[in-house]
Tab-separated table of C-alpha atoms in Angstrom:
chain	number	residue	atom	x	y	z
A	166	MET	CA	10.707	-8.541	-36.673
A	167	PRO	CA	8.057	-5.795	-37.003
A	168	SER	CA	9.103	-2.467	-38.404
A	169	LEU	CA	9.461	0.583	-36.201
A	170	ARG	CA	6.493	2.134	-37.985
A	171	ALA	CA	4.285	-0.887	-37.203
A	172	VAL	CA	5.318	-0.799	-33.542
A	173	LEU	CA	4.560	2.918	-33.287
A	174	GLU	CA	1.211	2.525	-35.061
A	175	SER	CA	0.319	-0.328	-32.727
A	176	ARG	CA	1.168	1.818	-29.695
A	177	GLU	CA	-0.881	4.693	-31.097
A	178	LYS	CA	-3.906	2.436	-31.594
A	179	ALA	CA	-3.569	1.098	-28.055
A	180	ALA	CA	-3.368	4.639	-26.687
A	181	LEU	CA	-6.425	5.656	-28.696
A	182	VAL	CA	-8.405	2.700	-27.357
A	183	ARG	CA	-7.397	3.628	-23.798
A	184	VAL	CA	-8.452	7.246	-24.328
A	185	GLN	CA	-11.828	6.119	-25.675
A	186	GLU	CA	-12.339	3.785	-22.714
A	187	LEU	CA	-11.487	6.536	-20.250
A	188	ARG	CA	-13.804	9.005	-21.988
A	189	ALA	CA	-16.665	6.509	-21.758
A	190	GLU	CA	-15.905	5.901	-18.082
A	191	PHE	CA	-15.741	9.657	-17.486
A	192	GLU	CA	-19.187	10.115	-19.040
A	193	ARG	CA	-20.620	7.352	-16.827
A	194	ILE	CA	-19.070	9.007	-13.769
A	195	ARG	CA	-20.326	12.447	-14.831
A	196	ALA	CA	-23.860	11.070	-15.153
A	197	ALA	CA	-23.639	9.322	-11.777
A	198	LEU	CA	-22.346	12.511	-10.183
A	199	ALA	CA	-25.193	14.561	-11.641
A	200	GLU	CA	-27.695	12.039	-10.303
A	201	ALA	CA	-26.072	12.019	-6.851
A	202	GLU	CA	-26.051	15.827	-6.757
A	203	GLU	CA	-29.751	15.885	-7.589
A	204	VAL	CA	-30.494	13.444	-4.761
A	205	LEU	CA	-28.393	15.556	-2.391
A	206	ASN	CA	-30.256	18.714	-3.387
A	207	HIS	CA	-33.587	17.000	-2.726
A	208	ARG	CA	-32.344	15.846	0.677
A	209	VAL	CA	-31.132	19.334	1.597
A	210	ILE	CA	-34.436	20.887	0.562
A	211	GLY	CA	-36.349	18.232	2.483
A	212	LEU	CA	-34.317	18.837	5.622
A	213	GLU	CA	-34.749	22.611	5.330
A	214	GLN	CA	-38.500	22.220	4.940
A	215	TYR	CA	-38.634	19.877	7.930
A	216	LEU	CA	-36.670	22.309	10.097
A	217	GLU	CA	-38.874	25.218	8.995
A	218	ALA	CA	-41.990	23.229	9.851
A	219	LEU	CA	-40.571	22.387	13.283
A	220	ALA	CA	-39.749	26.038	13.913
A	221	GLU	CA	-43.281	27.070	12.917
A	222	GLN	CA	-44.733	24.374	15.160
A	223	ASP	CA	-42.598	25.572	18.088
A	224	GLU	CA	-43.703	29.169	17.479
A	225	SER	CA	-47.379	28.237	17.522
A	226	VAL	CA	-46.948	26.224	20.739
A	227	GLU	CA	-45.253	29.214	22.425
A	228	VAL	CA	-48.032	31.568	21.295
A	229	GLU	CA	-50.715	29.210	22.623
A	230	ALA	CA	-48.880	28.871	25.953
A	231	HIS	CA	-49.009	32.636	26.570
C-alpha cells in the first residue's frame, strides 16, 4: 500500500499537469480571440466605409437631381 505522502505527491503532480494543460488551452483561446476580434474590427470598418460611400453617393444624386 502506497504511503500517504506518495498519494499526496501523486495528486499534486496530477493537479500540476492539469493546470499546465489548462494554461496552454487558455493561451490558444486567447490567441484565437485576438484573431477573431481583429477580423471583427476589419468587418466593422468595412461596413462603415461602405455605408459612408452609399451616403455620399445618395448626396451626389440628390444634388444632381436639383
